[in-house]
Amino acid sequence: MRASRTIGHLVATSAITAALVASTGVAAHADSAVVKDKASDVISSKLEFNADATDVVETESVLDYRGSIASGVDLRSMRVNHGKKTVTVTLKFAELRRDAMAVVALRLDGQAEPERLFMNTGRRSGTVSNDKGKKQCKVPVTTRTGPKGYIRTVIDRSCLDDPTRIKATTVSISLKMTDDSITVNQDVLSPKNVKTLRWTKWLKSS
């Protein structure tokens, strides 16, 4: 129980933190933005505990170039397109593993905190939940694993309450469990600081 609470704390802390505005480009038919991620910035957190989980030792390190790629969660960029009917999010990776999980946080219409969270639940599916954890809709997902892999989802704007403007950011996560340890690898989207999420600018619906 203690270990599961610690996992939840690690994921929640990584997924929602302070925001910085990113420079972007604009497409012809949708307001769009691209945020690039710093290379070799995967954070590996390891919990080691005894048989009854009464003694837990936590260590944390930033993986090097090879280690970051081998983790299977090393982000390279996020692209967001806010169209007339849908929001499309594309996450690109140095190398994507099948067990990688992506969480995309969405802020709506000037709100300071995320009101929607996308999470991939499989290679072809995902869900969008509100800030209270209630599922709002299922969404299609396209996934390509391996070198230069990607995760792409298309979310109906109606699932987001048809916002006029959105901001987005993301974190990718993988989890490995053994009898006496838990390792969480995570990559926070940021061009510079490995622990500070970078948000897109406000993107208007076309």
PDB file of N, CA and C in Angstrom, residues 6-100:
ATOM      1  N   THR A   6       3.230   5.864  -3.081  1.00  0.00           N
ATOM      2  CA  THR A   6       4.421   6.564  -3.537  1.00  0.00           C
ATOM      3  C   THR A   6       4.451   6.666  -5.045  1.00  0.00           C
ATOM      4  N   ILE A   7       4.034   5.595  -5.768  1.00  0.00           N
ATOM      5  CA  ILE A   7       3.959   5.634  -7.224  1.00  0.00           C
ATOM      6  C   ILE A   7       3.007   6.736  -7.658  1.00  0.00           C
ATOM      7  N   GLY A   8       1.831   6.780  -7.032  1.00  0.00           N
ATOM      8  CA  GLY A   8       0.849   7.801  -7.382  1.00  0.00           C
ATOM      9  C   GLY A   8       1.394   9.190  -7.167  1.00  0.00           C
ATOM     10  N   HIS A   9       2.144   9.376  -6.084  1.00  0.00           N
ATOM     11  CA  HIS A   9       2.738  10.678  -5.804  1.00  0.00           C
ATOM     12  C   HIS A   9       3.742  11.064  -6.878  1.00  0.00           C
ATOM     13  N   LEU A  10       4.572  10.114  -7.306  1.00  0.00           N
ATOM     14  CA  LEU A  10       5.571  10.397  -8.332  1.00  0.00           C
ATOM     15  C   LEU A  10       4.918  10.796  -9.642  1.00  0.00           C
ATOM     16  N   VAL A  11       3.893  10.046 -10.066  1.00  0.00           N
ATOM     17  CA  VAL A  11       3.237  10.333 -11.339  1.00  0.00           C
ATOM     18  C   VAL A  11       2.511  11.666 -11.288  1.00  0.00           C
ATOM     19  N   ALA A  12       1.771  11.917 -10.205  1.00  0.00           N
ATOM     20  CA  ALA A  12       1.003  13.152 -10.111  1.00  0.00           C
ATOM     21  C   ALA A  12       1.917  14.367 -10.066  1.00  0.00           C
ATOM     22  N   THR A  13       3.038  14.251  -9.334  1.00  0.00           N
ATOM     23  CA  THR A  13       3.964  15.368  -9.246  1.00  0.00           C
ATOM     24  C   THR A  13       4.578  15.682 -10.598  1.00  0.00           C
ATOM     25  N   SER A  14       4.866  14.641 -11.384  1.00  0.00           N
ATOM     26  CA  SER A  14       5.473  14.846 -12.687  1.00  0.00           C
ATOM     27  C   SER A  14       4.499  15.427 -13.700  1.00  0.00           C
ATOM     28  N   ALA A  15       3.217  15.015 -13.606  1.00  0.00           N
ATOM     29  CA  ALA A  15       2.259  15.368 -14.652  1.00  0.00           C
ATOM     30  C   ALA A  15       1.792  16.806 -14.583  1.00  0.00           C
ATOM     31  N   ILE A  16       1.744  17.411 -13.399  1.00  0.00           N
ATOM     32  CA  ILE A  16       1.211  18.766 -13.282  1.00  0.00           C
ATOM     33  C   ILE A  16       2.163  19.613 -12.448  1.00  0.00           C
ATOM     34  N   THR A  17       2.904  20.523 -13.081  1.00  0.00           N
ATOM     35  CA  THR A  17       3.790  21.441 -12.389  1.00  0.00           C
ATOM     36  C   THR A  17       3.667  22.807 -13.018  1.00  0.00           C
ATOM     37  N   ALA A  18       4.582  23.720 -12.617  1.00  0.00           N
ATOM     38  CA  ALA A  18       4.530  25.087 -13.142  1.00  0.00           C
ATOM     39  C   ALA A  18       4.764  25.125 -14.638  1.00  0.00           C
ATOM     40  N   ALA A  19       4.242  26.169 -15.326  1.00  0.00           N
ATOM     41  CA  ALA A  19       4.271  26.247 -16.782  1.00  0.00           C
ATOM     42  C   ALA A  19       5.115  27.406 -17.264  1.00  0.00           C
ATOM     43  N   LEU A  20       5.706  27.218 -18.439  1.00  0.00           N
ATOM     44  CA  LEU A  20       6.395  28.271 -19.164  1.00  0.00           C
ATOM     45  C   LEU A  20       5.849  28.285 -20.577  1.00  0.00           C
ATOM     46  N   VAL A  21       5.820  29.463 -21.203  1.00  0.00           N
ATOM     47  CA  VAL A  21       5.238  29.580 -22.536  1.00  0.00           C
ATOM     48  C   VAL A  21       6.276  29.247 -23.592  1.00  0.00           C
ATOM     49  N   ALA A  22       5.862  28.485 -24.618  1.00  0.00           N
ATOM     50  CA  ALA A  22       6.768  28.080 -25.698  1.00  0.00           C
ATOM     51  C   ALA A  22       6.526  28.908 -26.943  1.00  0.00           C
ATOM     52  N   SER A  23       7.570  29.144 -27.744  1.00  0.00           N
ATOM     53  CA  SER A  23       7.408  29.773 -29.048  1.00  0.00           C
ATOM     54  C   SER A  23       6.833  28.745 -30.002  1.00  0.00           C
ATOM     55  N   THR A  24       5.990  29.194 -30.968  1.00  0.00           N
ATOM     56  CA  THR A  24       5.237  28.281 -31.810  1.00  0.00           C
ATOM     57  C   THR A  24       5.174  28.754 -33.238  1.00  0.00           C
ATOM     58  N   GLY A  25       4.654  27.843 -34.115  1.00  0.00           N
ATOM     59  CA  GLY A  25       4.356  28.185 -35.490  1.00  0.00           C
ATOM     60  C   GLY A  25       2.876  28.020 -35.730  1.00  0.00           C
ATOM     61  N   VAL A  26       2.339  28.642 -36.805  1.00  0.00           N
ATOM     62  CA  VAL A  26       0.917  28.613 -37.091  1.00  0.00           C
ATOM     63  C   VAL A  26       0.669  27.931 -38.412  1.00  0.00           C
ATOM     64  N   ALA A  27      -0.270  26.977 -38.441  1.00  0.00           N
ATOM     65  CA  ALA A  27      -0.622  26.279 -39.661  1.00  0.00           C
ATOM     66  C   ALA A  27      -1.783  26.982 -40.347  1.00  0.00           C
ATOM     67  N   ALA A  28      -2.095  26.564 -41.574  1.00  0.00           N
ATOM     68  CA  ALA A  28      -3.088  27.267 -42.375  1.00  0.00           C
ATOM     69  C   ALA A  28      -4.505  27.035 -41.874  1.00  0.00           C
ATOM     70  N   HIS A  29      -4.814  25.831 -41.384  1.00  0.00           N
ATOM     71  CA  HIS A  29      -6.191  25.503 -41.061  1.00  0.00           C
ATOM     72  C   HIS A  29      -6.416  25.243 -39.577  1.00  0.00           C
ATOM     73  N   ALA A  30      -5.416  25.394 -38.762  1.00  0.00           N
ATOM     74  CA  ALA A  30      -5.578  25.196 -37.324  1.00  0.00           C
ATOM     75  C   ALA A  30      -4.475  25.951 -36.605  1.00  0.00           C
ATOM     76  N   ASP A  31      -4.812  26.501 -35.440  1.00  0.00           N
ATOM     77  CA  ASP A  31      -3.780  27.117 -34.616  1.00  0.00           C
ATOM     78  C   ASP A  31      -2.943  25.990 -34.030  1.00  0.00           C
ATOM     79  N   SER A  32      -1.641  26.025 -34.251  1.00  0.00           N
ATOM     80  CA  SER A  32      -0.802  24.888 -33.875  1.00  0.00           C
ATOM     81  C   SER A  32       0.460  25.345 -33.167  1.00  0.00           C
ATOM     82  N   ALA A  33       1.072  24.427 -32.444  1.00  0.00           N
ATOM     83  CA  ALA A  33       2.310  24.708 -31.726  1.00  0.00           C
ATOM     84  C   ALA A  33       3.157  23.459 -31.641  1.00  0.00           C
ATOM     85  N   VAL A  34       4.468  23.651 -31.660  1.00  0.00           N
ATOM     86  CA  VAL A  34       5.413  22.553 -31.465  1.00  0.00           C
ATOM     87  C   VAL A  34       6.341  22.926 -30.314  1.00  0.00           C
ATOM     88  N   VAL A  35       6.474  22.025 -29.346  1.00  0.00           N
ATOM     89  CA  VAL A  35       7.432  22.203 -28.254  1.00  0.00           C
ATOM     90  C   VAL A  35       8.443  21.071 -28.331  1.00  0.00           C
ATOM     91  N   LYS A  36       9.703  21.401 -28.450  1.00  0.00           N
ATOM     92  CA  LYS A  36      10.753  20.383 -28.494  1.00  0.00           C
ATOM     93  C   LYS A  36      11.236  20.069 -27.088  1.00  0.00           C
ATOM     94  N   ASP A  37      11.669  18.819 -26.913  1.00  0.00           N
ATOM     95  CA  ASP A  37      12.120  18.375 -25.601  1.00  0.00           C
ATOM     96  C   ASP A  37      13.636  18.234 -25.585  1.00  0.00           C
ATOM     97  N   LYS A  38      14.220  18.529 -24.438  1.00  0.00           N
ATOM     98  CA  LYS A  38      15.656  18.385 -24.248  1.00  0.00           C
ATOM     99  C   LYS A  38      16.065  16.918 -24.368  1.00  0.00           C
ATOM    100  N   ALA A  39      17.172  16.651 -25.058  1.00  0.00           N
ATOM    101  CA  ALA A  39      17.671  15.282 -25.180  1.00  0.00           C
ATOM    102  C   ALA A  39      18.336  14.836 -23.870  1.00  0.00           C
ATOM    103  N   SER A  40      18.373  13.533 -23.659  1.00  0.00           N
ATOM    104  CA  SER A  40      19.063  12.928 -22.502  1.00  0.00           C
ATOM    105  C   SER A  40      18.565  13.503 -21.184  1.00  0.00           C
ATOM    106  N   ASP A  41      17.234  13.527 -21.017  1.00  0.00           N
ATOM    107  CA  ASP A  41      16.676  14.147 -19.816  1.00  0.00           C
ATOM    108  C   ASP A  41      15.647  13.266 -19.115  1.00  0.00           C
ATOM    109  N   VAL A  42      15.700  11.967 -19.342  1.00  0.00           N
ATOM    110  CA  VAL A  42      14.770  11.059 -18.661  1.00  0.00           C
ATOM    111  C   VAL A  42      15.189  10.913 -17.197  1.00  0.00           C
ATOM    112  N   ILE A  43      14.228  11.107 -16.306  1.00  0.00           N
ATOM    113  CA  ILE A  43      14.479  10.990 -14.871  1.00  0.00           C
ATOM    114  C   ILE A  43      14.085   9.579 -14.424  1.00  0.00           C
ATOM    115  N   SER A  44      15.006   8.897 -13.780  1.00  0.00           N
ATOM    116  CA  SER A  44      14.746   7.546 -13.285  1.00  0.00           C
ATOM    117  C   SER A  44      14.674   7.584 -11.763  1.00  0.00           C
ATOM    118  N   SER A  45      13.514   7.223 -11.219  1.00  0.00           N
ATOM    119  CA  SER A  45      13.315   7.181  -9.766  1.00  0.00           C
ATOM    120  C   SER A  45      13.136   5.723  -9.343  1.00  0.00           C
ATOM    121  N   LYS A  46      13.923   5.305  -8.379  1.00  0.00           N
ATOM    122  CA  LYS A  46      13.869   3.914  -7.921  1.00  0.00           C
ATOM    123  C   LYS A  46      13.540   3.849  -6.443  1.00  0.00           C
ATOM    124  N   LEU A  47      12.576   3.002  -6.124  1.00  0.00           N
ATOM    125  CA  LEU A  47      12.209   2.739  -4.745  1.00  0.00           C
ATOM    126  C   LEU A  47      12.621   1.318  -4.391  1.00  0.00           C
ATOM    127  N   GLU A  48      13.385   1.182  -3.333  1.00  0.00           N
ATOM    128  CA  GLU A  48      13.796  -0.136  -2.844  1.00  0.00           C
ATOM    129  C   GLU A  48      13.245  -0.303  -1.437  1.00  0.00           C
ATOM    130  N   PHE A  49      12.590  -1.443  -1.167  1.00  0.00           N
ATOM    131  CA  PHE A  49      11.937  -1.622   0.120  1.00  0.00           C
ATOM    132  C   PHE A  49      12.106  -3.049   0.610  1.00  0.00           C
ATOM    133  N   ASN A  50      11.940  -3.203   1.931  1.00  0.00           N
ATOM    134  CA  ASN A  50      12.052  -4.531   2.506  1.00  0.00           C
ATOM    135  C   ASN A  50      10.733  -5.284   2.347  1.00  0.00           C
ATOM    136  N   ALA A  51      10.664  -6.498   2.889  1.00  0.00           N
ATOM    137  CA  ALA A  51       9.538  -7.393   2.617  1.00  0.00           C
ATOM    138  C   ALA A  51       8.189  -6.811   3.040  1.00  0.00           C
ATOM    139  N   ASP A  52       8.138  -6.082   4.163  1.00  0.00           N
ATOM    140  CA  ASP A  52       6.857  -5.544   4.621  1.00  0.00           C
ATOM    141  C   ASP A  52       6.704  -4.062   4.285  1.00  0.00           C
ATOM    142  N   ALA A  53       7.609  -3.529   3.445  1.00  0.00           N
ATOM    143  CA  ALA A  53       7.534  -2.140   2.957  1.00  0.00           C
ATOM    144  C   ALA A  53       7.582  -1.108   4.076  1.00  0.00           C
ATOM    145  N   THR A  54       8.203  -1.463   5.207  1.00  0.00           N
ATOM    146  CA  THR A  54       8.323  -0.504   6.300  1.00  0.00           C
ATOM    147  C   THR A  54       9.549   0.381   6.140  1.00  0.00           C
ATOM    148  N   ASP A  55      10.485  -0.048   5.317  1.00  0.00           N
ATOM    149  CA  ASP A  55      11.701   0.740   5.078  1.00  0.00           C
ATOM    150  C   ASP A  55      11.860   0.933   3.577  1.00  0.00           C
ATOM    151  N   VAL A  56      11.745   2.178   3.122  1.00  0.00           N
ATOM    152  CA  VAL A  56      11.813   2.486   1.699  1.00  0.00           C
ATOM    153  C   VAL A  56      12.965   3.445   1.446  1.00  0.00           C
ATOM    154  N   VAL A  57      13.795   3.104   0.464  1.00  0.00           N
ATOM    155  CA  VAL A  57      14.903   3.963   0.063  1.00  0.00           C
ATOM    156  C   VAL A  57      14.640   4.443  -1.360  1.00  0.00           C
ATOM    157  N   GLU A  58      14.649   5.758  -1.555  1.00  0.00           N
ATOM    158  CA  GLU A  58      14.385   6.317  -2.875  1.00  0.00           C
ATOM    159  C   GLU A  58      15.643   6.960  -3.439  1.00  0.00           C
ATOM    160  N   THR A  59      15.964   6.654  -4.680  1.00  0.00           N
ATOM    161  CA  THR A  59      17.082   7.291  -5.374  1.00  0.00           C
ATOM    162  C   THR A  59      16.566   7.856  -6.697  1.00  0.00           C
ATOM    163  N   GLU A  60      17.217   8.896  -7.168  1.00  0.00           N
ATOM    164  CA  GLU A  60      16.791   9.539  -8.407  1.00  0.00           C
ATOM    165  C   GLU A  60      18.012   9.978  -9.199  1.00  0.00           C
ATOM    166  N   SER A  61      17.956   9.812 -10.511  1.00  0.00           N
ATOM    167  CA  SER A  61      19.053  10.233 -11.366  1.00  0.00           C
ATOM    168  C   SER A  61      18.521  10.608 -12.741  1.00  0.00           C
ATOM    169  N   VAL A  62      19.286  11.431 -13.460  1.00  0.00           N
ATOM    170  CA  VAL A  62      18.969  11.772 -14.837  1.00  0.00           C
ATOM    171  C   VAL A  62      19.799  10.861 -15.735  1.00  0.00           C
ATOM    172  N   LEU A  63      19.128  10.097 -16.579  1.00  0.00           N
ATOM    173  CA  LEU A  63      19.821   9.138 -17.428  1.00  0.00           C
ATOM    174  C   LEU A  63      20.631   9.844 -18.510  1.00  0.00           C
ATOM    175  N   ASP A  64      21.731   9.228 -18.916  1.00  0.00           N
ATOM    176  CA  ASP A  64      22.542   9.795 -19.984  1.00  0.00           C
ATOM    177  C   ASP A  64      21.875   9.530 -21.337  1.00  0.00           C
ATOM    178  N   TYR A  65      22.560   9.893 -22.416  1.00  0.00           N
ATOM    179  CA  TYR A  65      21.977   9.801 -23.755  1.00  0.00           C
ATOM    180  C   TYR A  65      21.508   8.385 -24.073  1.00  0.00           C
ATOM    181  N   ARG A  66      22.394   7.416 -23.904  1.00  0.00           N
ATOM    182  CA  ARG A  66      22.032   6.033 -24.209  1.00  0.00           C
ATOM    183  C   ARG A  66      20.941   5.514 -23.272  1.00  0.00           C
ATOM    184  N   GLY A  67      21.075   5.848 -21.997  1.00  0.00           N
ATOM    185  CA  GLY A  67      20.082   5.388 -21.028  1.00  0.00           C
ATOM    186  C   GLY A  67      18.708   5.983 -21.275  1.00  0.00           C
ATOM    187  N   SER A  68      18.684   7.257 -21.663  1.00  0.00           N
ATOM    188  CA  SER A  68      17.408   7.919 -21.948  1.00  0.00           C
ATOM    189  C   SER A  68      16.705   7.249 -23.125  1.00  0.00           C
ATOM    190  N   ILE A  69      17.449   6.973 -24.183  1.00  0.00           N
ATOM    191  CA  ILE A  69      16.847   6.322 -25.352  1.00  0.00           C
ATOM    192  C   ILE A  69      16.375   4.915 -24.996  1.00  0.00           C
ATOM    193  N   ALA A  70      17.208   4.179 -24.252  1.00  0.00           N
ATOM    194  CA  ALA A  70      16.864   2.797 -23.885  1.00  0.00           C
ATOM    195  C   ALA A  70      15.634   2.727 -22.982  1.00  0.00           C
ATOM    196  N   SER A  71      15.326   3.807 -22.270  1.00  0.00           N
ATOM    197  CA  SER A  71      14.170   3.812 -21.373  1.00  0.00           C
ATOM    198  C   SER A  71      12.852   3.676 -22.128  1.00  0.00           C
ATOM    199  N   GLY A  72      12.846   4.066 -23.406  1.00  0.00           N
ATOM    200  CA  GLY A  72      11.640   3.959 -24.214  1.00  0.00           C
ATOM    201  C   GLY A  72      10.630   5.056 -24.005  1.00  0.00           C
ATOM    202  N   VAL A  73      10.980   6.091 -23.224  1.00  0.00           N
ATOM    203  CA  VAL A  73      10.048   7.197 -22.971  1.00  0.00           C
ATOM    204  C   VAL A  73      10.674   8.557 -23.291  1.00  0.00           C
ATOM    205  N   ASP A  74      11.803   8.550 -23.993  1.00  0.00           N
ATOM    206  CA  ASP A  74      12.545   9.789 -24.252  1.00  0.00           C
ATOM    207  C   ASP A  74      11.829  10.630 -25.314  1.00  0.00           C
ATOM    208  N   LEU A  75      11.114  11.652 -24.863  1.00  0.00           N
ATOM    209  CA  LEU A  75      10.386  12.541 -25.766  1.00  0.00           C
ATOM    210  C   LEU A  75      11.340  13.346 -26.636  1.00  0.00           C
ATOM    211  N   ARG A  76      10.885  13.649 -27.852  1.00  0.00           N
ATOM    212  CA  ARG A  76      11.616  14.565 -28.730  1.00  0.00           C
ATOM    213  C   ARG A  76      10.812  15.826 -28.996  1.00  0.00           C
ATOM    214  N   SER A  77       9.478  15.692 -29.102  1.00  0.00           N
ATOM    215  CA  SER A  77       8.652  16.883 -29.337  1.00  0.00           C
ATOM    216  C   SER A  77       7.179  16.557 -29.123  1.00  0.00           C
ATOM    217  N   MET A  78       6.397  17.611 -28.951  1.00  0.00           N
ATOM    218  CA  MET A  78       4.942  17.520 -28.929  1.00  0.00           C
ATOM    219  C   MET A  78       4.381  18.557 -29.888  1.00  0.00           C
ATOM    220  N   ARG A  79       3.453  18.133 -30.747  1.00  0.00           N
ATOM    221  CA  ARG A  79       2.764  19.049 -31.654  1.00  0.00           C
ATOM    222  C   ARG A  79       1.272  19.019 -31.324  1.00  0.00           C
ATOM    223  N   VAL A  80       0.671  20.199 -31.215  1.00  0.00           N
ATOM    224  CA  VAL A  80      -0.758  20.313 -30.920  1.00  0.00           C
ATOM    225  C   VAL A  80      -1.417  21.169 -31.993  1.00  0.00           C
ATOM    226  N   ASN A  81      -2.501  20.662 -32.569  1.00  0.00           N
ATOM    227  CA  ASN A  81      -3.299  21.401 -33.540  1.00  0.00           C
ATOM    228  C   ASN A  81      -4.710  21.578 -32.992  1.00  0.00           C
ATOM    229  N   HIS A  82      -5.156  22.829 -32.883  1.00  0.00           N
ATOM    230  CA  HIS A  82      -6.500  23.121 -32.394  1.00  0.00           C
ATOM    231  C   HIS A  82      -7.359  23.521 -33.586  1.00  0.00           C
ATOM    232  N   GLY A  83      -8.112  22.568 -34.104  1.00  0.00           N
ATOM    233  CA  GLY A  83      -8.921  22.800 -35.285  1.00  0.00           C
ATOM    234  C   GLY A  83     -10.349  23.201 -34.957  1.00  0.00           C
ATOM    235  N   LYS A  84     -11.181  23.220 -35.974  1.00  0.00           N
ATOM    236  CA  LYS A  84     -12.578  23.631 -35.819  1.00  0.00           C
ATOM    237  C   LYS A  84     -13.379  22.609 -35.029  1.00  0.00           C
ATOM    238  N   LYS A  85     -13.092  21.311 -35.226  1.00  0.00           N
ATOM    239  CA  LYS A  85     -13.872  20.259 -34.586  1.00  0.00           C
ATOM    240  C   LYS A  85     -13.056  19.365 -33.663  1.00  0.00           C
ATOM    241  N   THR A  86     -11.723  19.353 -33.839  1.00  0.00           N
ATOM    242  CA  THR A  86     -10.896  18.422 -33.070  1.00  0.00           C
ATOM    243  C   THR A  86      -9.603  19.082 -32.590  1.00  0.00           C
ATOM    244  N   VAL A  87      -9.001  18.441 -31.608  1.00  0.00           N
ATOM    245  CA  VAL A  87      -7.648  18.780 -31.153  1.00  0.00           C
ATOM    246  C   VAL A  87      -6.773  17.556 -31.412  1.00  0.00           C
ATOM    247  N   THR A  88      -5.700  17.751 -32.171  1.00  0.00           N
ATOM    248  CA  THR A  88      -4.785  16.652 -32.492  1.00  0.00           C
ATOM    249  C   THR A  88      -3.471  16.853 -31.759  1.00  0.00           C
ATOM    250  N   VAL A  89      -3.030  15.819 -31.052  1.00  0.00           N
ATOM    251  CA  VAL A  89      -1.762  15.867 -30.306  1.00  0.00           C
ATOM    252  C   VAL A  89      -0.858  14.755 -30.825  1.00  0.00           C
ATOM    253  N   THR A  90       0.365  15.131 -31.204  1.00  0.00           N
ATOM    254  CA  THR A  90       1.351  14.151 -31.674  1.00  0.00           C
ATOM    255  C   THR A  90       2.604  14.242 -30.816  1.00  0.00           C
ATOM    256  N   LEU A  91       2.963  13.121 -30.196  1.00  0.00           N
ATOM    257  CA  LEU A  91       4.167  13.027 -29.371  1.00  0.00           C
ATOM    258  C   LEU A  91       5.188  12.186 -30.107  1.00  0.00           C
ATOM    259  N   LYS A  92       6.399  12.728 -30.309  1.00  0.00           N
ATOM    260  CA  LYS A  92       7.460  11.990 -30.980  1.00  0.00           C
ATOM    261  C   LYS A  92       8.541  11.614 -29.982  1.00  0.00           C
ATOM    262  N   PHE A  93       9.108  10.401 -30.164  1.00  0.00           N
ATOM    263  CA  PHE A  93      10.080   9.851 -29.226  1.00  0.00           C
ATOM    264  C   PHE A  93      11.364   9.446 -29.950  1.00  0.00           C
ATOM    265  N   ALA A  94      12.469   9.433 -29.201  1.00  0.00           N
ATOM    266  CA  ALA A  94      13.714   8.901 -29.764  1.00  0.00           C
ATOM    267  C   ALA A  94      13.529   7.425 -30.081  1.00  0.00           C
ATOM    268  N   GLU A  95      12.956   6.700 -29.139  1.00  0.00           N
ATOM    269  CA  GLU A  95      12.597   5.292 -29.327  1.00  0.00           C
ATOM    270  C   GLU A  95      11.460   4.993 -28.359  1.00  0.00           C
ATOM    271  N   LEU A  96      10.351   4.518 -28.874  1.00  0.00           N
ATOM    272  CA  LEU A  96       9.158   4.314 -28.064  1.00  0.00           C
ATOM    273  C   LEU A  96       8.967   2.838 -27.747  1.00  0.00           C
ATOM    274  N   ARG A  97       8.841   2.525 -26.453  1.00  0.00           N
ATOM    275  CA  ARG A  97       8.575   1.164 -26.039  1.00  0.00           C
ATOM    276  C   ARG A  97       7.088   0.935 -25.890  1.00  0.00           C
ATOM    277  N   ARG A  98       6.674  -0.326 -25.974  1.00  0.00           N
ATOM    278  CA  ARG A  98       5.253  -0.670 -25.924  1.00  0.00           C
ATOM    279  C   ARG A  98       4.626  -0.352 -24.567  1.00  0.00           C
ATOM    280  N   ASP A  99       5.439  -0.363 -23.497  1.00  0.00           N
ATOM    281  CA  ASP A  99       4.878  -0.142 -22.170  1.00  0.00           C
ATOM    282  C   ASP A  99       4.865   1.331 -21.760  1.00  0.00           C
ATOM    283  N   ALA A 100       5.230   2.234 -22.673  1.00  0.00           N
ATOM    284  CA  ALA A 100       5.256   3.659 -22.337  1.00  0.00           C
ATOM    285  C   ALA A 100       3.836   4.205 -22.198  1.00  0.00           C
TER     286      ALA A 100
END
